[in-house]
N, CA and C of each residue as an Amber inpcrd file, in Angstrom:
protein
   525
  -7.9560000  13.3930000 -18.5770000  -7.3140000  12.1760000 -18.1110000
  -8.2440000  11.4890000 -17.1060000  -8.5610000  10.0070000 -17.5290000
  -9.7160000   9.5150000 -16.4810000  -8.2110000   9.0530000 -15.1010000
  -8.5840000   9.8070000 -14.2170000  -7.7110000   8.9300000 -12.9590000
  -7.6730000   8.3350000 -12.2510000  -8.6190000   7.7630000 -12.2620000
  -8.9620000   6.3480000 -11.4830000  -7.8590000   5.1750000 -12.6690000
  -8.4250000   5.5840000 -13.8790000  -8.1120000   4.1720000 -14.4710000
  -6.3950000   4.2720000 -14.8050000  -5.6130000   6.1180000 -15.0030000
  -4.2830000   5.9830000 -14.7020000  -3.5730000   5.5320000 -13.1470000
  -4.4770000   5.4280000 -12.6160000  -3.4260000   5.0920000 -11.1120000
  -3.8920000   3.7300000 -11.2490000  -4.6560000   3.2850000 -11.3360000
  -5.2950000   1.8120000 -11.7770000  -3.7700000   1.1910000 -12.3930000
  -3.8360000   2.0290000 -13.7890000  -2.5460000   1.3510000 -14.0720000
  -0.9610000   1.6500000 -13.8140000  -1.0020000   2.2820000 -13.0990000
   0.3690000   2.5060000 -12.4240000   0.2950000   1.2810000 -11.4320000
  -0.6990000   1.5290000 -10.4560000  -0.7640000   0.3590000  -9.3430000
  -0.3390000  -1.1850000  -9.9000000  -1.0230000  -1.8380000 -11.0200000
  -1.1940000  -3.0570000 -11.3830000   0.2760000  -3.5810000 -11.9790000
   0.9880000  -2.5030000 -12.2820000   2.8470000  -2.8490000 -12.0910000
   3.2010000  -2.8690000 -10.5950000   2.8580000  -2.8890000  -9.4980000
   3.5170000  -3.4220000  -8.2360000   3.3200000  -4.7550000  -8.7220000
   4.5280000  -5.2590000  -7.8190000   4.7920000  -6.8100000  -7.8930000
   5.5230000  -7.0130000  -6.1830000   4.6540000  -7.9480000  -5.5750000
   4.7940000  -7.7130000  -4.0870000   4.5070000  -9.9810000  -3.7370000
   5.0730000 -10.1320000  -2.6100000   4.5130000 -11.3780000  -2.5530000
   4.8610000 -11.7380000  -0.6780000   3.6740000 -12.2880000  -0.5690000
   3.3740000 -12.7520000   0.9620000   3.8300000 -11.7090000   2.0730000
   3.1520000 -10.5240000   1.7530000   2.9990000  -9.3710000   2.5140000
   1.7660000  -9.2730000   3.5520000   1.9860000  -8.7640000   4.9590000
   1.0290000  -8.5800000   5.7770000   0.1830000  -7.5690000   5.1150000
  -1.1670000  -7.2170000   5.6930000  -1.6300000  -6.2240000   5.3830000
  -1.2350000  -4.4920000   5.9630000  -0.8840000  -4.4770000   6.6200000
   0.1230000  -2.9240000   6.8610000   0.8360000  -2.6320000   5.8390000
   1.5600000  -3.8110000   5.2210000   2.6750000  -3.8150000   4.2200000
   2.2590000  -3.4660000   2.7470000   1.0470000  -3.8480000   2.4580000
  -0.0060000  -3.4590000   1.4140000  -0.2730000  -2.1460000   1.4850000
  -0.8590000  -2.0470000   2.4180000  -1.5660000  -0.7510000   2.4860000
  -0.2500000  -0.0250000   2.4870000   0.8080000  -0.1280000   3.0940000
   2.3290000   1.3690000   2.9570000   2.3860000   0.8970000   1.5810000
   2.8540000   0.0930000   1.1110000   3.2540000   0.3440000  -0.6090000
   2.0170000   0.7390000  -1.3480000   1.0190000   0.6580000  -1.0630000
   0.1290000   1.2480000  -1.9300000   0.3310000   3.0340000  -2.1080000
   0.0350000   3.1680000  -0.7420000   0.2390000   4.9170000  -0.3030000
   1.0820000   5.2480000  -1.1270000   2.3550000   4.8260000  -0.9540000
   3.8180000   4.9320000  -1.3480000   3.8520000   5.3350000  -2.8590000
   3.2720000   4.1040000  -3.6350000   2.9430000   3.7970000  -4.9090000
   2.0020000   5.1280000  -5.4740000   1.1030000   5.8250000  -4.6450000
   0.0430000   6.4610000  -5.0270000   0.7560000   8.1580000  -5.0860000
   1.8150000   7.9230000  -4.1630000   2.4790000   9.6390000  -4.2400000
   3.4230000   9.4370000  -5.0830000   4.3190000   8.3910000  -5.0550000
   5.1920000   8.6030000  -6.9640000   4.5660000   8.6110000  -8.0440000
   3.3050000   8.1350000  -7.9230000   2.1250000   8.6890000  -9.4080000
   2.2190000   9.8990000  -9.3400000   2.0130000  10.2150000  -8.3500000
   1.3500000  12.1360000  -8.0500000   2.9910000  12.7910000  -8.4450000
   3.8360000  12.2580000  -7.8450000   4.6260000  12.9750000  -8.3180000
   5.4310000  13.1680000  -9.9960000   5.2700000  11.5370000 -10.6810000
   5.8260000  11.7320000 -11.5070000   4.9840000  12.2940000 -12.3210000
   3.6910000  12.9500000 -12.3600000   2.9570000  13.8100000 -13.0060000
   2.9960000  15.6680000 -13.0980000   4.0530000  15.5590000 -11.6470000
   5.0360000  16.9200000 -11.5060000   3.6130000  17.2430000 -10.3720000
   2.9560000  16.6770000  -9.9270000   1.7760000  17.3790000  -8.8150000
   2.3970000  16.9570000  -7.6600000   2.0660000  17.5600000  -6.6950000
   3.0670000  17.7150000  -5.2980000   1.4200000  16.9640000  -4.2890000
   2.6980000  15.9510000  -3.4890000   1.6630000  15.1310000  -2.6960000
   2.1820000  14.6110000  -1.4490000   0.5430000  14.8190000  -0.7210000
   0.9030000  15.0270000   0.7790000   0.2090000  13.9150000   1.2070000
   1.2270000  13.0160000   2.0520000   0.5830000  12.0050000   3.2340000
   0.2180000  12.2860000   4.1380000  -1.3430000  11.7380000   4.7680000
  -1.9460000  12.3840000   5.8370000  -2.3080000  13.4680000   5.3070000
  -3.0190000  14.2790000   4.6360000  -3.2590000  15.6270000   4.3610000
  -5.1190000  15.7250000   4.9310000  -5.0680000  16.9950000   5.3190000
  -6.2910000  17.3230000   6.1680000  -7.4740000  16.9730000   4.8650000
  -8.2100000  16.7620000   5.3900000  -9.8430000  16.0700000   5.4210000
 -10.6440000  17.7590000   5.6630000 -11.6830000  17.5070000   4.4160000
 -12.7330000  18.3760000   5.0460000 -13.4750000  17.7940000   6.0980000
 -13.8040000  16.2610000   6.5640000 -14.4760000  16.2790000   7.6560000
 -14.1190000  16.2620000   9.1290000 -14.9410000  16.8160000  10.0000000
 -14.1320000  17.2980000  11.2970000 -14.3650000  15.4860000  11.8560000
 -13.4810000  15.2830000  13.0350000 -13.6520000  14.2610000  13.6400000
 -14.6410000  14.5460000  14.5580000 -15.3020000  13.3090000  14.9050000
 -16.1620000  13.7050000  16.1070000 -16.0770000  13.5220000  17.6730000
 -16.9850000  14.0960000  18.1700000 -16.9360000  14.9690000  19.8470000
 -15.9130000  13.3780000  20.6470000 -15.0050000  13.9280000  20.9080000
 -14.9380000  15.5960000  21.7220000 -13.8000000  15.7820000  20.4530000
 -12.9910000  15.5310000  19.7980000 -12.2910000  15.9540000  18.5690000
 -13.0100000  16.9320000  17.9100000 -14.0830000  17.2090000  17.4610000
 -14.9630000  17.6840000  16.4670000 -14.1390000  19.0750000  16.1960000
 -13.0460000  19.6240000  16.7240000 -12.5950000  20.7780000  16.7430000
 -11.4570000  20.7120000  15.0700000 -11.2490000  19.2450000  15.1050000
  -9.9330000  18.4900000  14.3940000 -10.1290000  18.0330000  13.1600000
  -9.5830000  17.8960000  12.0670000 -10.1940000  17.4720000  11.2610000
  -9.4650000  16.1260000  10.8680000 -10.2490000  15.0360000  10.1670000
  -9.8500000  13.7060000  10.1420000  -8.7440000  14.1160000   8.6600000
  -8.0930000  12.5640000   8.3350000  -6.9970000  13.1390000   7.4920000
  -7.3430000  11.7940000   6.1240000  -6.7870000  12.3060000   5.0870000
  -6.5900000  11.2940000   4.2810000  -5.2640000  10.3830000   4.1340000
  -5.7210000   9.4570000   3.4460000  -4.1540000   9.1940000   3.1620000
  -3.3460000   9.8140000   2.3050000  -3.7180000  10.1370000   1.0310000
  -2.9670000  10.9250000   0.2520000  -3.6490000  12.0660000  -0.1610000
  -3.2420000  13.1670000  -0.2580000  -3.6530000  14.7660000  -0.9380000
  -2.5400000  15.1660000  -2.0690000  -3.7530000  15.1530000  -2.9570000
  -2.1650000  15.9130000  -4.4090000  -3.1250000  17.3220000  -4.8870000
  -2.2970000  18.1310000  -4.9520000  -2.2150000  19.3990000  -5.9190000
  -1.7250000  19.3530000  -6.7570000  -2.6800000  19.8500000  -7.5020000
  -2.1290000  19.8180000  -9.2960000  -2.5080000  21.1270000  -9.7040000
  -1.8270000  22.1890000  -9.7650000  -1.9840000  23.2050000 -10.3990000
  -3.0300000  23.9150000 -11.6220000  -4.0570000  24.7280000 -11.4180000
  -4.8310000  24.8200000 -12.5380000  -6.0230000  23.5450000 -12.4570000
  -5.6490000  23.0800000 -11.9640000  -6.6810000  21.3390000 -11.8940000
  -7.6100000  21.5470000 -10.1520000  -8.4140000  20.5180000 -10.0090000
  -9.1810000  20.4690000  -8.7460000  -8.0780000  19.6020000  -8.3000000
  -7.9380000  19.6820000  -6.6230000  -7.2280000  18.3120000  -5.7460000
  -7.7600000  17.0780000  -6.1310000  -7.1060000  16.1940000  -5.3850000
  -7.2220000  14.3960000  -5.8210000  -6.8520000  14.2050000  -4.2740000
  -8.0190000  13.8540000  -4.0480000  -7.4690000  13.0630000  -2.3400000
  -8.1270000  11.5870000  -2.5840000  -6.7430000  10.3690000  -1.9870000
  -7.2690000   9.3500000  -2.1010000  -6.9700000   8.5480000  -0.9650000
  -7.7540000   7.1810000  -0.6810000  -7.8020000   6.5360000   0.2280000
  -7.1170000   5.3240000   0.1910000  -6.3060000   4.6130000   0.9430000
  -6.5120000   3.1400000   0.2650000  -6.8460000   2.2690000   1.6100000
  -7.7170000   1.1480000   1.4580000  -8.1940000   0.3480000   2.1230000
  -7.6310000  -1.3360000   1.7730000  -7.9410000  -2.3000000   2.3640000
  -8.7540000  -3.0580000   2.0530000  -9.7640000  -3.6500000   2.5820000
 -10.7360000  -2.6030000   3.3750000 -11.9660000  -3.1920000   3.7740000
 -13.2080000  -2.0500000   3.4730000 -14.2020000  -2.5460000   3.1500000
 -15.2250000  -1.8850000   3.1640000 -15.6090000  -0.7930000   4.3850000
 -15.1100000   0.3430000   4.2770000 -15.2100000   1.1260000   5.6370000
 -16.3190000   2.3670000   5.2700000 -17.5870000   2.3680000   5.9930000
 -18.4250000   3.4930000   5.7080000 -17.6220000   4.8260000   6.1890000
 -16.9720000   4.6640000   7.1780000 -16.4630000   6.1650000   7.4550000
 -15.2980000   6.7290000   5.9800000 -14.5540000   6.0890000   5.1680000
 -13.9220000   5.8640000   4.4590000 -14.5950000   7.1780000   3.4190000
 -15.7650000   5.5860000   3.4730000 -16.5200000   6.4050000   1.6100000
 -17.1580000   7.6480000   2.3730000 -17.9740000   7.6810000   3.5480000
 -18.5180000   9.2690000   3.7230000 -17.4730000  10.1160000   3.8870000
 -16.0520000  10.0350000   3.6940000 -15.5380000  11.0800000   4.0110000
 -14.7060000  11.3080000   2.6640000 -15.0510000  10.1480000   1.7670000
 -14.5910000  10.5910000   0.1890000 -15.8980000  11.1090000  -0.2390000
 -17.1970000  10.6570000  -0.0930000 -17.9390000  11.9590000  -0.5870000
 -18.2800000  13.1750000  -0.0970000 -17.4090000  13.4280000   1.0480000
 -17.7710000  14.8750000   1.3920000 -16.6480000  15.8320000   0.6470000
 -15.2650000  14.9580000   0.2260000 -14.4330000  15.3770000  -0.0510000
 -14.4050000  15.6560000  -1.7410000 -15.3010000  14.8850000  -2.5330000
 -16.2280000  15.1290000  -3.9580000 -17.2120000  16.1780000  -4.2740000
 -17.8370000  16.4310000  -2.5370000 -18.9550000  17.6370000  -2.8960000
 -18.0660000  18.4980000  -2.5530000 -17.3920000  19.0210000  -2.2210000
 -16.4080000  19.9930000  -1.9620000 -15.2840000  20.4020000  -2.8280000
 -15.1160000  19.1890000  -4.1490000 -14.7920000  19.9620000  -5.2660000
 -13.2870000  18.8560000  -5.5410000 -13.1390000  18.1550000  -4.2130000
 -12.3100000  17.5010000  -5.0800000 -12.2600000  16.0220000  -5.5890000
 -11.0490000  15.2380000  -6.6310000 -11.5100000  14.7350000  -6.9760000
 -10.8930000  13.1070000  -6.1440000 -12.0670000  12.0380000  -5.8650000
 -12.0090000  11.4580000  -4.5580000 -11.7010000  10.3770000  -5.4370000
 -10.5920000   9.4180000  -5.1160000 -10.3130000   8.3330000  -5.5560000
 -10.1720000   7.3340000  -4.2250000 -10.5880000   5.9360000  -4.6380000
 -10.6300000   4.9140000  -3.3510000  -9.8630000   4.2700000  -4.0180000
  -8.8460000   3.5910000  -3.4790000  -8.0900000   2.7830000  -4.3810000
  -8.3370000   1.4930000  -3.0950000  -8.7860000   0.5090000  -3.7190000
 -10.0030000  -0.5850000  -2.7500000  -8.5900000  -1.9790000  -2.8490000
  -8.0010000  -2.7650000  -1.9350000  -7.6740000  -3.7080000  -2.2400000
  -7.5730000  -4.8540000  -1.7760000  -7.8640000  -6.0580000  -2.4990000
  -8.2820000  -7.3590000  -1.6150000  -8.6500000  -8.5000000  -2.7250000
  -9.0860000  -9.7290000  -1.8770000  -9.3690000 -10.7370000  -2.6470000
 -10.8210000 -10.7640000  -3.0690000 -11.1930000 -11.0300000  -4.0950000
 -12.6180000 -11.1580000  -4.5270000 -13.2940000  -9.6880000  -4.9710000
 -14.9380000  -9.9730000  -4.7470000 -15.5250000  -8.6480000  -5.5960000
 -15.3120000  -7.9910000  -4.8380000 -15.2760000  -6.3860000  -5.3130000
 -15.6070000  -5.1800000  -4.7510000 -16.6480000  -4.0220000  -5.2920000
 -17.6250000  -3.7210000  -4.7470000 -18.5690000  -3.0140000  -5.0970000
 -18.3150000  -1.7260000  -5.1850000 -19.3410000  -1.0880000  -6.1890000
 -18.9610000  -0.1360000  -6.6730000 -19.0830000   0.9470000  -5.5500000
 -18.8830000   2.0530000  -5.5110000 -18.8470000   3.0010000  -4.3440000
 -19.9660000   4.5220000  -5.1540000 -20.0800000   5.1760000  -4.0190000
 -21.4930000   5.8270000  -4.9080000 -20.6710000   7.0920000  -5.1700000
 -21.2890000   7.7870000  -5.4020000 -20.9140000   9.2210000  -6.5780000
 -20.5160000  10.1860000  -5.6850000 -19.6820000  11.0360000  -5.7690000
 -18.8070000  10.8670000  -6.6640000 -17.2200000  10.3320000  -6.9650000
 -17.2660000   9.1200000  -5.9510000 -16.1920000   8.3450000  -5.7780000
 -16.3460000   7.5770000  -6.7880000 -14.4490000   7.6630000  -7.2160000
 -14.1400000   6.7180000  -8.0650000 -13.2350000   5.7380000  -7.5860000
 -13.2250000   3.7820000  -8.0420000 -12.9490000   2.4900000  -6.8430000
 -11.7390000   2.5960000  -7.8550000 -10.6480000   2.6350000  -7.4130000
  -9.0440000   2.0840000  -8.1980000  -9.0890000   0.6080000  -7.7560000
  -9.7870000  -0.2620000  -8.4460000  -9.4810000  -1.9360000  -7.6540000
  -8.3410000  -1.8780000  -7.8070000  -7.6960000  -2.9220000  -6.9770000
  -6.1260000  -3.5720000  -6.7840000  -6.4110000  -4.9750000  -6.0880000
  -6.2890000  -5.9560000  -7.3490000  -6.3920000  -7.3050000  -6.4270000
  -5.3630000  -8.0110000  -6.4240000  -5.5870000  -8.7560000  -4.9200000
  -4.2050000  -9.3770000  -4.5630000  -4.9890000 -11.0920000  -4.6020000
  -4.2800000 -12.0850000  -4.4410000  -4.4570000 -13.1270000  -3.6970000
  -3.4830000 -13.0390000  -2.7180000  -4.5300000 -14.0220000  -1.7150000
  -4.5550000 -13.8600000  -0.4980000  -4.8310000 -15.1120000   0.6020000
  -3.9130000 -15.5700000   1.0620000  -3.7090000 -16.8420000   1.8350000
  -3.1270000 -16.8830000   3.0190000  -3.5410000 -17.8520000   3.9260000
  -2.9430000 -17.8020000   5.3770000  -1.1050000 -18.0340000   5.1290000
  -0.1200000 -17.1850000   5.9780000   1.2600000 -17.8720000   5.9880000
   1.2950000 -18.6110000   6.8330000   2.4030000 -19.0050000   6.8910000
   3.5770000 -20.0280000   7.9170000   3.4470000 -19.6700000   9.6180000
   2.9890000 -17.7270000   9.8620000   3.0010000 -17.5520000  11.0560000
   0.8770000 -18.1180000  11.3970000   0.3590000 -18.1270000  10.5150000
  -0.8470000 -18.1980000  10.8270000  -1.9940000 -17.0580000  10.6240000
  -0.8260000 -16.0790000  10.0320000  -1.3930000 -14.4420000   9.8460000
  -2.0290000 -14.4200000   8.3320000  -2.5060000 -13.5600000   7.3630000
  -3.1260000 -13.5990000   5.7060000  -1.7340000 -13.1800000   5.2980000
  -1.4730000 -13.2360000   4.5430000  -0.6240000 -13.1950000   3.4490000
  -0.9190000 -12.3260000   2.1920000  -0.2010000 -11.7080000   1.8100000
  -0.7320000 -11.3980000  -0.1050000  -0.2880000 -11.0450000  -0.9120000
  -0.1760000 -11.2870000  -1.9020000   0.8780000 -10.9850000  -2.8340000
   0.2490000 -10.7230000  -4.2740000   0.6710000 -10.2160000  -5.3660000
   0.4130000  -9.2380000  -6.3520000   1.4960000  -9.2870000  -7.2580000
   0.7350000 -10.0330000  -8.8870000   1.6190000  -9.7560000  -9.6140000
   1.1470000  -8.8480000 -11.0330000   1.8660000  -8.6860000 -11.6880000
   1.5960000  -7.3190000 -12.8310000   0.7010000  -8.3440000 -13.6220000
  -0.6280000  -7.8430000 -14.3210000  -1.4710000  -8.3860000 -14.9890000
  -1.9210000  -9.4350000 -14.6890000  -1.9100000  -9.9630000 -13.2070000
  -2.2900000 -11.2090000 -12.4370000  -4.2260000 -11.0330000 -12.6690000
  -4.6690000 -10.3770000 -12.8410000  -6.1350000  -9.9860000 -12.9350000
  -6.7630000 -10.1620000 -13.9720000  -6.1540000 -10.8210000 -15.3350000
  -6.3840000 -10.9020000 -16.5310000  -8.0620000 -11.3690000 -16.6850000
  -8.7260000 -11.3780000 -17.7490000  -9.7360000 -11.9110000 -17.7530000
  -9.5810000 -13.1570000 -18.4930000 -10.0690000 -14.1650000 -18.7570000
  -9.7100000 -15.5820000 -19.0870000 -10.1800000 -15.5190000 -20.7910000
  -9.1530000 -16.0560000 -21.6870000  -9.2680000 -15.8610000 -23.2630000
 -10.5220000 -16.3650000 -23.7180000 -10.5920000 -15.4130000 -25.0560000
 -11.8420000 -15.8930000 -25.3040000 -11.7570000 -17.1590000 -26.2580000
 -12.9260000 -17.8700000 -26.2900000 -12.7160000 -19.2650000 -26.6270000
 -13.2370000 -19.1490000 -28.6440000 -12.5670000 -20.3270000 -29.1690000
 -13.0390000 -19.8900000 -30.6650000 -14.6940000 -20.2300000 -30.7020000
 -15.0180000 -20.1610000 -31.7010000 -16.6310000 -20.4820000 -32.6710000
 -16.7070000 -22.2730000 -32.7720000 -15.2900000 -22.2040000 -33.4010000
 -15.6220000 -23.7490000 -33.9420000 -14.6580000 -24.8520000 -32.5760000
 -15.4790000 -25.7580000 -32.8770000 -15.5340000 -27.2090000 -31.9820000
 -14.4630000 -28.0900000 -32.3600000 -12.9550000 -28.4030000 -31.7900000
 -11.8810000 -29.0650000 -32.6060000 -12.8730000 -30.6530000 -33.1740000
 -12.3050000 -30.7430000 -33.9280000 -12.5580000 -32.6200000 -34.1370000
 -11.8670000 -33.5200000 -33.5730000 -12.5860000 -34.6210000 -33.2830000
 -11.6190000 -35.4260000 -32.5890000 -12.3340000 -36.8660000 -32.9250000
 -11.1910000 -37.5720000 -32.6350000 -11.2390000 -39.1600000 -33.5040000
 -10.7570000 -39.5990000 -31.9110000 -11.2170000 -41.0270000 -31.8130000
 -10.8060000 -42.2520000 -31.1410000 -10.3860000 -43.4610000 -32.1080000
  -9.0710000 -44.1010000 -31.2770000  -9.1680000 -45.0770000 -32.1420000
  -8.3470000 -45.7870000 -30.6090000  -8.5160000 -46.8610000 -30.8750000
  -8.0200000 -48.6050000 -30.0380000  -6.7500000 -48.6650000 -30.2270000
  -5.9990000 -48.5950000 -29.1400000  -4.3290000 -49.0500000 -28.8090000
  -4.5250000 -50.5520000 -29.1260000  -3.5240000 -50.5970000 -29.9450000
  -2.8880000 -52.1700000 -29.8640000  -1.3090000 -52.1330000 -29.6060000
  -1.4900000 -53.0690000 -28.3870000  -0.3090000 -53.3790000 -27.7810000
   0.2330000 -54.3280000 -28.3160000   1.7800000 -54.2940000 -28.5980000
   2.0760000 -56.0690000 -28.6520000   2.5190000 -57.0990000 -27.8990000
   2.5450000 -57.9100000 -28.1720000   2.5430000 -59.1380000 -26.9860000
   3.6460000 -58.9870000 -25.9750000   2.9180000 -59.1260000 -24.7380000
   3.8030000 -58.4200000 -23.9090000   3.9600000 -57.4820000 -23.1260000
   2.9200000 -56.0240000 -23.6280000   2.9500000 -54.8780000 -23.2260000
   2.0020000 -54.8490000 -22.5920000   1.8130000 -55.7340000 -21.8190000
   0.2750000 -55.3550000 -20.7980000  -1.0710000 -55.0100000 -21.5490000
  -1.1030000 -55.1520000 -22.6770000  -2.1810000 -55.0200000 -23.3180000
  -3.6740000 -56.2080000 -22.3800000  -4.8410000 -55.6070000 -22.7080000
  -5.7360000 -55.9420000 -22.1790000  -5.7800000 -57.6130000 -22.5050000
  -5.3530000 -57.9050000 -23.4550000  -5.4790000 -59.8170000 -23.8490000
  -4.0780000 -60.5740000 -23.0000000  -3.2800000 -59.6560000 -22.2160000
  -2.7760000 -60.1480000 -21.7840000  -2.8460000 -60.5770000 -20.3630000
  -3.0670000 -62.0280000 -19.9980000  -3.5730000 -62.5130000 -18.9560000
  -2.4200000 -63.6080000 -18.6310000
């Protein structure tokens, strides 16, 4: 099962509109442990991080957002953002060399770059606009991400031809 691209599509059924960003990021989380669960794998918010925090913490270890166990399978610890955070991705690839399997689930307006190995990016795009208080806004609808149809081979035909008005109708001879 590729899982980036099943939580991909679990995610892309939220339907959310003119949400702060806190509000994104909790329904995402949210969204990411009823995957885990309706797959019967048991999943933990906040679940410990192989990397330790640093000094004077360094004793502690930093946390993810989500940790799932899946029985017989490697873990799935995933992140969700929507900003490009280096501490983020170094602590999903420490959490890849260590065996498990690291999903970023990335979300926002515009591109997002790919993330290096062995992280896999769950995009989730929203649009995204200032509200009424002056704060971003964003909202998300199911298959809002479509790619634009493809266009045919052939060129329609098309004819012009000269309106004639009749007397009266504002036609151009009428002065």
């Amino acid at each position: 099962m590729d899982l980036a691209a099943a939580l991909g599509a679990h995610l892309d059924r939220l339907s959310f509109a003119d949400r702060g960003t806190d509000e994104v990021t909790e329904l995402l989380i949210e969204a990411v442990v009823g995957w885990a669960r309706e797959q019967g794998w048991r999943a933990y918010r906040r679940a410990a991080s192989v990397v330790p925090l640093p000094a004077p913490y360094d004793r502690q270890f930093s946390v993810v957002d989500v940790g799932i166990a899946r029985p017989g399978d490697a873990p799935v610890v995933v992140e969700v953002d929507h900003a490009d955070r280096r501490r983020t991705l170094d602590k999903l690839v420490a959490e890849g060399a260590a065996g498990r399997v690291a999903l970023w689930v990335r979300w926002g307006a515009g591109r997002m770059s790919a993330p290096p190995e062995p992280v896999r990016l769950v995009a989730f795009p929203v649009i995204s606009r200032r509200g009424p208080s002056g704060g971003r806004v964003h909202s998300h609808a199911p298959g809002a991400d479509r790619p634009a149809p493809e266009h045919s081979e052939a060129a329609g035909e098309y004819t012009s031809q000269a309106m004639h008005l009749e007397d009266g109708q504002g036609g151009p001879d009428d002065t």
